[in-house]
mmCIF file of C-alpha atoms in Angstrom:
data_model
loop_
_atom_site.group_PDB
_atom_site.id
_atom_site.type_symbol
_atom_site.label_atom_id
_atom_site.label_comp_id
_atom_site.label_asym_id
_atom_site.label_seq_id
_atom_site.Cartn_x
_atom_site.Cartn_y
_atom_site.Cartn_z
ATOM 1 C CA MET A 200 0.000 0.000 0.000
ATOM 2 C CA ASN A 201 1.239 3.490 -0.888
ATOM 3 C CA SER A 202 2.639 5.345 2.125
ATOM 4 C CA SER A 203 0.658 8.480 1.311
ATOM 5 C CA ILE A 204 -2.551 6.461 1.392
ATOM 6 C CA VAL A 205 -1.608 5.010 4.794
ATOM 7 C CA ARG A 206 -0.824 8.500 6.069
ATOM 8 C CA TYR A 207 -4.120 9.918 4.930
ATOM 9 C CA ARG A 208 -6.038 6.945 6.268
ATOM 10 C CA TRP A 209 -4.847 7.279 9.848
ATOM 11 C CA VAL A 210 -5.383 11.011 9.741
ATOM 12 C CA ASP A 211 -8.930 10.405 8.497
ATOM 13 C CA ILE A 212 -9.430 7.929 11.331
ATOM 14 C CA ALA A 213 -8.208 10.549 13.812
ATOM 15 C CA LYS A 214 -10.696 13.031 12.353
ATOM 16 C CA GLY A 215 -13.366 10.347 12.564
ATOM 17 C CA LEU A 216 -12.704 9.803 16.269
ATOM 18 C CA ALA A 217 -12.843 13.540 16.880
ATOM 19 C CA ILE A 218 -16.127 14.058 14.996
ATOM 20 C CA LEU A 219 -17.725 11.087 16.775
ATOM 21 C CA SER A 220 -16.795 12.747 20.048
ATOM 22 C CA VAL A 221 -18.256 16.072 18.896
ATOM 23 C CA VAL A 222 -21.578 14.461 17.989
ATOM 24 C CA LEU A 223 -21.662 12.417 21.206
ATOM 25 C CA LEU A 224 -21.201 15.475 23.398
ATOM 26 C CA HIS A 225 -23.831 17.465 21.515
ATOM 27 C CA ILE A 226 -26.356 15.003 22.931
ATOM 28 C CA ASN A 227 -27.981 16.283 26.115
ATOM 29 C CA TYR A 228 -27.245 13.256 28.264
ATOM 30 C CA GLN A 229 -26.362 13.138 31.944
ATOM 31 C CA PHE A 230 -22.902 11.606 31.775
ATOM 32 C CA TYR A 231 -21.400 10.323 34.988
ATOM 33 C CA ASP A 232 -19.324 13.096 36.474
ATOM 34 C CA SER A 233 -17.180 13.147 39.591
ATOM 35 C CA GLU A 234 -14.054 14.820 40.857
ATOM 36 C CA TYR A 235 -12.007 11.764 39.955
ATOM 37 C CA LEU A 236 -13.811 10.767 36.757
ATOM 38 C CA PRO A 237 -15.077 13.756 34.728
ATOM 39 C CA LEU A 238 -16.428 11.519 31.979
ATOM 40 C CA SER A 239 -17.670 14.125 29.497
ATOM 41 C CA THR A 240 -14.347 15.974 29.799
ATOM 42 C CA LEU A 241 -12.393 12.810 29.062
ATOM 43 C CA LEU A 242 -14.732 11.790 26.247
ATOM 44 C CA GLY A 243 -14.032 14.982 24.359
ATOM 45 C CA GLU A 244 -14.727 18.297 26.047
ATOM 46 C CA LEU A 245 -11.024 18.644 26.730
ATOM 47 C CA TRP A 246 -9.711 17.614 23.324
ATOM 48 C CA HIS A 247 -12.038 17.003 20.351
ATOM 49 C CA VAL A 248 -12.047 20.517 18.836
ATOM 50 C CA PRO A 249 -8.368 21.270 19.652
ATOM 51 C CA VAL A 250 -7.382 17.989 17.978
ATOM 52 C CA PHE A 251 -9.309 19.028 14.865
ATOM 53 C CA PHE A 252 -7.329 22.274 14.721
ATOM 54 C CA LEU A 253 -4.028 20.462 15.250
ATOM 55 C CA LEU A 254 -4.867 18.038 12.434
ATOM 56 C CA GLY A 255 -5.641 21.063 10.264
ATOM 57 C CA GLY A 256 -1.934 21.885 10.249
ATOM 58 C CA PHE A 257 -0.676 18.441 9.295
ATOM 59 C CA PHE A 258 -0.539 18.833 5.532
ATOM 60 C CA LEU A 259 0.160 22.519 5.179
ATOM 61 C CA LYS A 260 3.061 23.267 2.854
ATOM 62 C CA GLU A 261 5.462 26.067 3.675
ATOM 63 C CA GLU A 262 5.735 27.147 0.058
ATOM 64 C CA ARG A 263 1.966 27.526 -0.128
ATOM 65 C CA LEU A 264 1.709 29.374 3.186
ATOM 66 C CA LEU A 265 4.179 31.929 1.857
ATOM 67 C CA GLN A 266 1.866 32.724 -1.064
ATOM 68 C CA PRO A 267 -1.213 34.076 0.773
ATOM 69 C CA VAL A 268 -3.154 35.145 -2.321
ATOM 70 C CA SER A 269 -3.168 31.712 -3.938
ATOM 71 C CA PHE A 270 -3.433 29.989 -0.538
ATOM 72 C CA ILE A 271 -6.524 31.966 0.461
ATOM 73 C CA LYS A 272 -8.086 31.416 -2.975
ATOM 74 C CA GLY A 273 -7.661 27.692 -2.418
ATOM 75 C CA LYS A 274 -9.294 27.856 1.015
ATOM 76 C CA ILE A 275 -12.180 29.879 -0.425
ATOM 77 C CA LYS A 276 -12.848 27.000 -2.809
ATOM 78 C CA SER A 277 -12.350 24.202 -0.298
ATOM 79 C CA LEU A 278 -13.899 25.714 2.875
ATOM 80 C CA TYR A 279 -15.652 29.062 2.416
ATOM 81 C CA ARG A 280 -17.705 28.031 -0.593
ATOM 82 C CA LEU A 281 -18.824 24.842 1.150
ATOM 83 C CA LEU A 282 -19.895 26.912 4.158
ATOM 84 C CA LEU A 283 -22.160 29.014 1.962
ATOM 85 C CA TYR A 284 -23.668 25.856 0.440
ATOM 86 C CA PHE A 285 -24.897 25.082 3.967
ATOM 87 C CA TYR A 286 -25.645 28.556 5.305
ATOM 88 C CA ILE A 287 -27.595 30.030 2.395
ATOM 89 C CA PRO A 288 -30.212 27.219 2.345
ATOM 90 C CA ALA A 289 -30.393 27.252 6.158
ATOM 91 C CA VAL A 290 -31.132 30.987 6.223
ATOM 92 C CA LEU A 291 -33.675 30.712 3.422
ATOM 93 C CA LEU A 292 -35.407 27.839 5.260
ATOM 94 C CA HIS A 293 -35.341 29.605 8.654
ATOM 95 C CA ASN A 294 -39.069 30.409 8.741
ATOM 96 C CA LEU A 295 -39.977 26.907 7.601
ATOM 97 C CA LEU A 296 -37.850 25.404 10.377
ATOM 98 C CA LEU A 297 -39.617 27.687 12.845
ATOM 99 C CA ASN A 298 -43.072 26.762 11.528
ATOM 100 C CA ILE A 299 -42.510 22.995 11.697
ATOM 101 C CA GLY A 300 -41.194 23.194 15.254
ATOM 102 C CA PHE A 301 -37.476 22.676 14.629
ATOM 103 C CA TYR A 302 -37.002 26.102 16.250
ATOM 104 C CA SER A 303 -38.979 27.669 19.084
ATOM 105 C CA GLN A 304 -39.262 31.378 19.856
ATOM 106 C CA SER A 305 -39.228 30.574 23.567
ATOM 107 C CA PHE A 306 -36.031 28.507 23.388
ATOM 108 C CA SER A 307 -32.573 29.983 23.919
ATOM 109 C CA TYR A 308 -30.014 29.058 21.269
ATOM 110 C CA GLY A 309 -26.596 30.007 22.550
ATOM 111 C CA GLY A 310 -28.123 32.842 24.564
ATOM 112 C CA LYS A 311 -30.243 34.125 21.684
ATOM 113 C CA PHE A 312 -33.920 33.688 20.787
ATOM 114 C CA VAL A 313 -35.130 33.159 17.238
ATOM 115 C CA THR A 314 -37.944 35.011 15.521
ATOM 116 C CA ALA A 315 -39.492 34.815 12.094
ATOM 117 C CA TYR A 316 -37.419 36.498 9.393
ATOM 118 C CA SER A 317 -38.815 39.310 7.295
ATOM 119 C CA VAL A 318 -37.419 39.822 3.786
ATOM 120 C CA GLY A 319 -35.039 42.457 5.142
ATOM 121 C CA LYS A 320 -33.922 40.238 8.012
ATOM 122 C CA THR A 321 -33.342 37.352 5.601
ATOM 123 C CA LEU A 322 -31.132 39.533 3.412
ATOM 124 C CA LYS A 323 -29.242 40.708 6.484
ATOM 125 C CA GLU A 324 -28.640 37.138 7.671
ATOM 126 C CA LEU A 325 -27.481 36.115 4.193
ATOM 127 C CA LEU A 326 -25.026 39.005 4.219
ATOM 128 C CA LEU A 327 -23.781 37.999 7.674
ATOM 129 C CA ALA A 328 -23.252 34.433 6.445
ATOM 130 C CA VAL A 329 -21.228 35.710 3.501
ATOM 131 C CA CYS A 330 -19.212 37.954 5.863
ATOM 132 C CA LEU A 331 -18.229 35.000 8.090
ATOM 133 C CA ALA A 332 -20.783 35.847 10.780
ATOM 134 C CA GLY A 333 -23.602 33.397 10.060
ATOM 135 C CA ARG A 334 -25.392 32.143 13.187
ATOM 136 C CA GLU A 335 -28.241 29.910 12.079
ATOM 137 C CA PRO A 336 -29.010 27.557 15.030
ATOM 138 C CA ILE A 337 -29.341 24.406 12.913
ATOM 139 C CA LEU A 338 -25.725 24.979 11.833
ATOM 140 C CA GLY A 339 -24.425 25.849 15.299
ATOM 141 C CA ALA A 340 -21.450 23.518 15.025
ATOM 142 C CA MET A 341 -20.233 25.207 11.841
ATOM 143 C CA TRP A 342 -18.614 27.997 13.855
ATOM 144 C CA PHE A 343 -15.624 25.664 13.754
ATOM 145 C CA VAL A 344 -15.343 25.838 9.968
ATOM 146 C CA TYR A 345 -15.624 29.624 9.958
ATOM 147 C CA VAL A 346 -12.815 29.831 12.507
ATOM 148 C CA LEU A 347 -10.742 27.202 10.709
ATOM 149 C CA PHE A 348 -11.012 29.166 7.458
ATOM 150 C CA MET A 349 -10.051 32.476 9.069
ATOM 151 C CA ALA A 350 -7.237 30.896 11.083
ATOM 152 C CA LEU A 351 -5.694 29.265 8.011
ATOM 153 C CA CYS A 352 -5.875 32.542 6.105
ATOM 154 C CA GLY A 353 -4.392 34.416 9.065
ATOM 155 C CA LEU A 354 -1.586 31.895 9.422
ATOM 156 C CA SER A 355 -0.686 32.311 5.759
ATOM 157 C CA ILE A 356 -0.651 36.120 6.015
ATOM 158 C CA ILE A 357 1.490 36.075 9.172
ATOM 159 C CA SER A 358 3.882 33.559 7.587
ATOM 160 C CA TRP A 359 4.282 35.824 4.551
ATOM 161 C CA ILE A 360 4.852 38.951 6.663
ATOM 162 C CA VAL A 361 7.431 37.240 8.878
ATOM 163 C CA ASN A 362 9.212 35.819 5.844
ATOM 164 C CA ARG A 363 9.421 39.282 4.292
ATOM 165 C CA MET A 364 10.448 41.161 7.430
ATOM 166 C CA VAL A 365 12.915 38.730 8.990
ATOM 167 C CA LYS A 366 16.024 38.529 6.842
ATOM 168 C CA ARG A 367 17.999 35.818 8.611
ATOM 169 C CA SER A 368 16.507 32.424 7.790
ATOM 170 C CA GLU A 369 17.518 30.829 11.106
ATOM 171 C CA TYR A 370 15.286 33.316 12.953
ATOM 172 C CA LYS A 371 12.185 33.137 10.759
ATOM 173 C CA GLU A 372 10.601 30.134 12.470
ATOM 174 C CA TRP A 373 11.305 31.463 15.942
ATOM 175 C CA VAL A 374 9.731 34.804 15.112
ATOM 176 C CA ARG A 375 6.644 33.192 13.580
ATOM 177 C CA CYS A 376 6.269 30.949 16.623
ATOM 178 C CA LEU A 377 6.626 33.912 18.961
ATOM 179 C CA VAL A 378 4.074 36.011 17.054
ATOM 180 C CA LEU A 379 1.474 33.247 17.004
ATOM 181 C CA LEU A 380 2.072 32.406 20.664
ATOM 182 C CA CYS A 381 1.703 36.072 21.633
ATOM 183 C CA PHE A 382 -1.559 36.329 19.679
ATOM 184 C CA CYS A 383 -2.900 33.254 21.474
ATOM 185 C CA ILE A 384 -1.845 34.627 24.877
ATOM 186 C CA VAL A 385 -3.513 37.976 24.107
ATOM 187 C CA SER A 386 -6.669 36.159 23.021
ATOM 188 C CA CYS A 387 -6.771 34.070 26.198
ATOM 189 C CA THR A 388 -6.030 37.081 28.393
ATOM 190 C CA LEU A 389 -8.774 39.194 26.843
ATOM 191 C CA THR A 390 -11.307 36.406 27.365
ATOM 192 C CA ASN A 391 -10.324 35.358 30.880
ATOM 193 C CA LEU A 392 -9.092 38.539 32.553
ATOM 194 C CA PHE A 393 -11.089 41.244 30.781
ATOM 195 C CA ASP A 394 -14.178 39.225 29.786
ATOM 196 C CA PHE A 395 -13.730 40.657 26.292
ATOM 197 C CA THR A 396 -14.395 38.151 23.538
ATOM 198 C CA ILE A 397 -15.165 39.038 19.943
ATOM 199 C CA PRO A 398 -16.940 35.995 18.485
ATOM 200 C CA ARG A 399 -14.852 34.324 15.780
ATOM 201 C CA PHE A 400 -11.924 36.639 16.424
ATOM 202 C CA ASN A 401 -10.503 35.648 19.797
ATOM 203 C CA ASN A 402 -10.870 31.952 19.030
ATOM 204 C CA THR A 403 -9.380 32.454 15.555
ATOM 205 C CA LEU A 404 -6.166 33.625 17.247
ATOM 206 C CA THR A 405 -6.272 30.499 19.436
ATOM 207 C CA ALA A 406 -6.914 28.294 16.408
ATOM 208 C CA MET A 407 -3.951 29.769 14.512
ATOM 209 C CA TRP A 408 -1.662 28.698 17.338
ATOM 210 C CA LEU A 409 -3.074 25.161 17.436
ATOM 211 C CA ILE A 410 -2.909 24.761 13.646
ATOM 212 C CA TYR A 411 0.684 25.982 13.735
ATOM 213 C CA CYS A 412 1.514 23.468 16.476
ATOM 214 C CA GLY A 413 0.070 20.683 14.341
ATOM 215 C CA TYR A 414 2.145 21.887 11.392
ATOM 216 C CA ILE A 415 5.350 21.878 13.458
ATOM 217 C CA LEU A 416 4.694 18.463 14.993
ATOM 218 C CA LYS A 417 4.062 16.754 11.665
ATOM 219 C CA ASN A 418 6.224 18.652 9.192
ATOM 220 C CA ARG A 419 9.189 19.923 11.201
ATOM 221 C CA LEU A 420 9.502 17.485 14.104
ATOM 222 C CA LYS A 421 8.270 14.561 11.956
ATOM 223 C CA LEU A 422 6.362 13.044 14.867
ATOM 224 C CA GLN A 423 5.332 9.461 14.061
ATOM 225 C CA PHE A 424 2.805 8.811 16.885
ATOM 226 C CA CYS A 425 3.962 5.217 17.306
ATOM 227 C CA ASN A 426 5.644 5.062 20.741
ATOM 228 C CA LYS A 427 3.441 3.199 23.221
ATOM 229 C CA TYR A 428 5.292 4.619 26.222
ATOM 230 C CA VAL A 429 4.694 8.179 25.057
ATOM 231 C CA CYS A 430 1.034 7.238 24.518
ATOM 232 C CA VAL A 431 0.723 5.974 28.100
ATOM 233 C CA MET A 432 2.424 9.109 29.405
ATOM 234 C CA ALA A 433 0.038 11.236 27.328
ATOM 235 C CA LEU A 434 -2.959 9.408 28.804
ATOM 236 C CA PHE A 435 -1.762 10.204 32.335
ATOM 237 C CA VAL A 436 -1.268 13.871 31.428
ATOM 238 C CA ILE A 437 -4.752 14.062 29.863
ATOM 239 C CA TYR A 438 -6.341 12.530 32.945
ATOM 240 C CA HIS A 439 -4.430 14.899 35.212
ATOM 241 C CA ILE A 440 -5.467 18.008 33.252
ATOM 242 C CA ALA A 441 -9.073 16.787 32.959
ATOM 243 C CA THR A 442 -9.407 16.339 36.728
ATOM 244 C CA ILE A 443 -7.573 19.532 37.673
ATOM 245 C CA SER A 444 -8.542 22.000 34.937
ATOM 246 C CA GLY A 445 -11.625 20.502 33.284
ATOM 247 C CA GLY A 446 -12.655 20.888 29.676
ATOM 248 C CA VAL A 447 -12.318 23.711 27.167
ATOM 249 C CA SER A 448 -14.850 25.565 25.041
ATOM 250 C CA LEU A 449 -13.125 27.032 22.007
ATOM 251 C CA ASN A 450 -16.445 28.262 20.619
ATOM 252 C CA SER A 451 -16.463 30.884 23.376
ATOM 253 C CA ASN A 452 -12.648 30.837 23.669
ATOM 254 C CA LYS A 453 -12.856 29.513 27.236
ATOM 255 C CA TYR A 454 -9.793 27.690 28.543
ATOM 256 C CA ASN A 455 -7.578 28.185 31.571
ATOM 257 C CA ASP A 456 -4.315 29.167 29.931
ATOM 258 C CA VAL A 457 -2.325 28.686 26.744
ATOM 259 C CA LEU A 458 0.191 26.262 28.258
ATOM 260 C CA THR A 459 -2.469 23.875 29.576
ATOM 261 C CA LEU A 460 -4.431 24.080 26.332
ATOM 262 C CA THR A 461 -1.331 23.337 24.261
ATOM 263 C CA VAL A 462 -0.132 20.446 26.408
ATOM 264 C CA SER A 463 -3.550 18.780 26.718
ATOM 265 C CA SER A 464 -4.236 19.193 22.995
ATOM 266 C CA VAL A 465 -0.885 17.754 21.905
ATOM 267 C CA MET A 466 -1.154 14.865 24.370
ATOM 268 C CA ALA A 467 -4.661 14.075 23.128
ATOM 269 C CA LEU A 468 -3.463 14.310 19.535
ATOM 270 C CA TYR A 469 -0.745 11.768 20.264
ATOM 271 C CA VAL A 470 -3.194 9.312 21.827
ATOM 272 C CA VAL A 471 -5.762 9.700 19.043
ATOM 273 C CA CYS A 472 -3.168 9.331 16.291
ATOM 274 C CA TYR A 473 -1.461 6.395 18.034
ATOM 275 C CA PHE A 474 -4.678 4.380 18.154
ATOM 276 C CA SER A 475 -5.656 5.557 14.662
ATOM 277 C CA LYS A 476 -2.472 4.017 13.311
ATOM 278 C CA LYS A 477 -3.125 0.813 15.242
ATOM 279 C CA ILE A 478 -6.565 0.271 13.675
ATOM 280 C CA GLU A 479 -6.054 1.758 10.204
ATOM 281 C CA ASN A 480 -6.240 -1.629 8.468
ATOM 282 C CA SER A 481 -9.208 -2.957 10.449
ATOM 283 C CA HIS A 482 -12.923 -2.812 9.622
ATOM 284 C CA ILE A 483 -13.533 -0.294 12.371
ATOM 285 C CA GLY A 484 -10.654 1.758 10.988
ATOM 286 C CA HIS A 485 -12.325 1.769 7.582
ATOM 287 C CA LEU A 486 -15.603 3.011 9.085
ATOM 288 C CA LEU A 487 -13.861 5.692 11.134
ATOM 289 C CA SER A 488 -11.904 6.754 8.065
ATOM 290 C CA LYS A 489 -15.183 7.269 6.227
ATOM 291 C CA CYS A 490 -16.457 9.430 9.087
ATOM 292 C CA GLY A 491 -13.227 11.400 9.027
ATOM 293 C CA LYS A 492 -13.367 12.052 5.294
ATOM 294 C CA ASP A 493 -16.913 13.374 5.676
ATOM 295 C CA SER A 494 -16.343 15.074 9.041
ATOM 296 C CA PHE A 495 -17.178 18.465 7.493
ATOM 297 C CA TYR A 496 -20.617 17.216 6.485
ATOM 298 C CA ILE A 497 -21.240 15.423 9.771
ATOM 299 C CA MET A 498 -20.359 18.701 11.491
ATOM 300 C CA GLY A 499 -22.924 20.527 9.382
ATOM 301 C CA LEU A 500 -25.745 17.983 9.362
ATOM 302 C CA HIS A 501 -25.782 16.229 12.738
ATOM 303 C CA PHE A 502 -28.049 18.802 14.425
ATOM 304 C CA LEU A 503 -30.558 18.229 11.634
ATOM 305 C CA GLY A 504 -30.051 14.502 12.172
ATOM 306 C CA PHE A 505 -30.995 14.905 15.834
ATOM 307 C CA LYS A 506 -34.281 16.552 14.850
ATOM 308 C CA ILE A 507 -35.100 13.954 12.192
ATOM 309 C CA GLY A 508 -34.349 11.306 14.812
ATOM 310 C CA SER A 509 -36.790 12.963 17.218
ATOM 311 C CA CYS A 510 -39.459 13.025 14.496
ATOM 312 C CA ILE A 511 -39.028 9.288 13.960
ATOM 313 C CA LEU A 512 -39.263 8.634 17.690
ATOM 314 C CA SER A 513 -42.544 10.565 17.819
ATOM 315 C CA LEU A 514 -44.040 8.080 15.336
ATOM 316 C CA PHE A 515 -43.554 5.412 18.001
ATOM 317 C CA GLY A 516 -44.995 7.491 20.812
ATOM 318 C CA VAL A 517 -41.678 8.703 22.203
ATOM 319 C CA ASN A 518 -42.088 12.450 22.509
ATOM 320 C CA THR A 519 -39.006 14.627 22.919
ATOM 321 C CA ASP A 520 -38.334 18.351 22.682
ATOM 322 C CA LEU A 521 -38.070 18.859 18.917
ATOM 323 C CA ALA A 522 -36.939 22.469 19.242
ATOM 324 C CA SER A 523 -33.924 21.566 21.363
ATOM 325 C CA LEU A 524 -30.688 22.095 19.457
ATOM 326 C CA THR A 525 -28.912 19.249 21.209
ATOM 327 C CA ALA A 526 -30.489 15.799 21.236
ATOM 328 C CA PRO A 527 -32.667 15.386 24.360
ATOM 329 C CA ALA A 528 -31.520 12.005 25.672
ATOM 330 C CA GLY A 529 -31.816 12.890 29.379
ATOM 331 C CA LYS A 530 -30.853 9.899 31.505
ATOM 332 C CA SER A 531 -31.598 7.301 28.820
ATOM 333 C CA PHE A 532 -28.489 5.491 27.613
ATOM 334 C CA LEU A 533 -30.528 3.926 24.795
ATOM 335 C CA LEU A 534 -31.531 7.368 23.541
ATOM 336 C CA LEU A 535 -27.899 8.456 23.757
ATOM 337 C CA VAL A 536 -26.820 5.578 21.519
ATOM 338 C CA TYR A 537 -29.803 6.078 19.202
ATOM 339 C CA TYR A 538 -29.189 9.781 18.618
ATOM 340 C CA TRP A 539 -25.446 9.273 18.267
ATOM 341 C CA ILE A 540 -25.706 6.563 15.633
ATOM 342 C CA PHE A 541 -28.673 8.102 13.856
ATOM 343 C CA ALA A 542 -27.068 11.555 13.465
ATOM 344 C CA ILE A 543 -23.880 10.061 12.016
ATOM 345 C CA VAL A 544 -25.652 7.634 9.678
ATOM 346 C CA PHE A 545 -28.099 10.329 8.579
ATOM 347 C CA SER A 546 -25.255 12.733 7.730
ATOM 348 C CA LEU A 547 -23.322 10.108 5.760
ATOM 349 C CA ALA A 548 -26.446 8.868 3.962
ATOM 350 C CA PHE A 549 -27.542 12.403 3.104
ATOM 351 C CA MET A 550 -24.200 13.160 1.489
ATOM 352 C CA ALA A 551 -24.099 9.812 -0.329
ATOM 353 C CA LEU A 552 -27.547 10.515 -1.795
ATOM 354 C CA PHE A 553 -26.587 14.088 -2.657
ATOM 355 C CA ARG A 554 -23.489 12.888 -4.517
ATOM 356 C CA LYS A 555 -25.498 10.315 -6.459
ATOM 357 C CA VAL A 556 -28.056 12.933 -7.491
ATOM 358 C CA LYS A 557 -25.286 15.355 -8.427
ATOM 359 C CA THR A 558 -23.518 12.673 -10.486
ATOM 360 C CA PHE A 559 -26.779 11.749 -12.209
ATOM 361 C CA PHE A 560 -27.521 15.301 -13.304
ATOM 362 C CA THR A 561 -23.889 15.857 -14.281
ATOM 363 C CA PHE A 562 -24.056 12.863 -16.629
ATOM 364 C CA ARG A 563 -27.393 14.040 -17.994
ATOM 365 C CA LYS A 564 -25.952 17.478 -18.691
ATOM 366 C CA THR A 565 -22.886 15.925 -20.358
ATOM 367 C CA ASP A 566 -25.040 13.670 -22.536
ATOM 368 C CA ASN A 567 -27.132 16.614 -23.692
#
């Protein structure tokens, strides 16, 4: 098997593990929690989003980072355009989602209440989506993609500026590292000490640092993620940080400090990648790889999957809160498993069907 295929497979598996954790913890379930076993923190609150950002730096190329115009154009095609494919329909369908009960005007979505959109409000929300400020509840998890896009663009611009301003090549990397670290420290300080957080700005500075760390680990340090003793050490560090510091919330840029965030994220990355490599040729590895390849779409569709799952439950007399953004599993472990599996399968099936329809019409257009 080609080494590049193996490399991409274990990275896809790592992404698959992270997106499964994201979906799991978007289910409103009462996980066991104690001082010595903070289960939800260990299952992902501490690491799933940071690991995604670290993985985002794995296959960055220095020569591309140093050409911000072409780099950003590429990210517009691969990330920004896909975001609009989700956000524009979601905004246009806002009133329909409200009318069928997927939204409720009495329900708080991230501290905000929804209302019906007028024509003017719809145009405003479309403009906000285009300007990287879309906030449609059904796509709540897509804040990550907005931030990822802006962080990648910012990293490219900073890399270009540092390369132009720093003449001695042996200092360039140190200066770039220092700049990105300082930005992350400023971001964390503003959020924690001054309670000043600009949505999708503060956490973009944090994301740039994490993406850069992933880039350094994979491309400069050539980390292989194959030492079992390092993996065991990383597990101990993760447990220690989880019990002492708790989880992180990069959506609101909430974490204790940059050092703890960096250490816990890198340790979690090592563990995830170590086990991803171990199972890359197994059946479960194949399934996780599929989830990883489509993690963008699972991110965008799993909230809708929760609601479709609730609609199906209602057909069997199981009534849940349809307007809830997270899946209302409560204390039921069966509902937890149901929503988790259903949201993932729904997202993958939706995209498989969409691709078949797209291929069909593409062939029809070609034939004509």
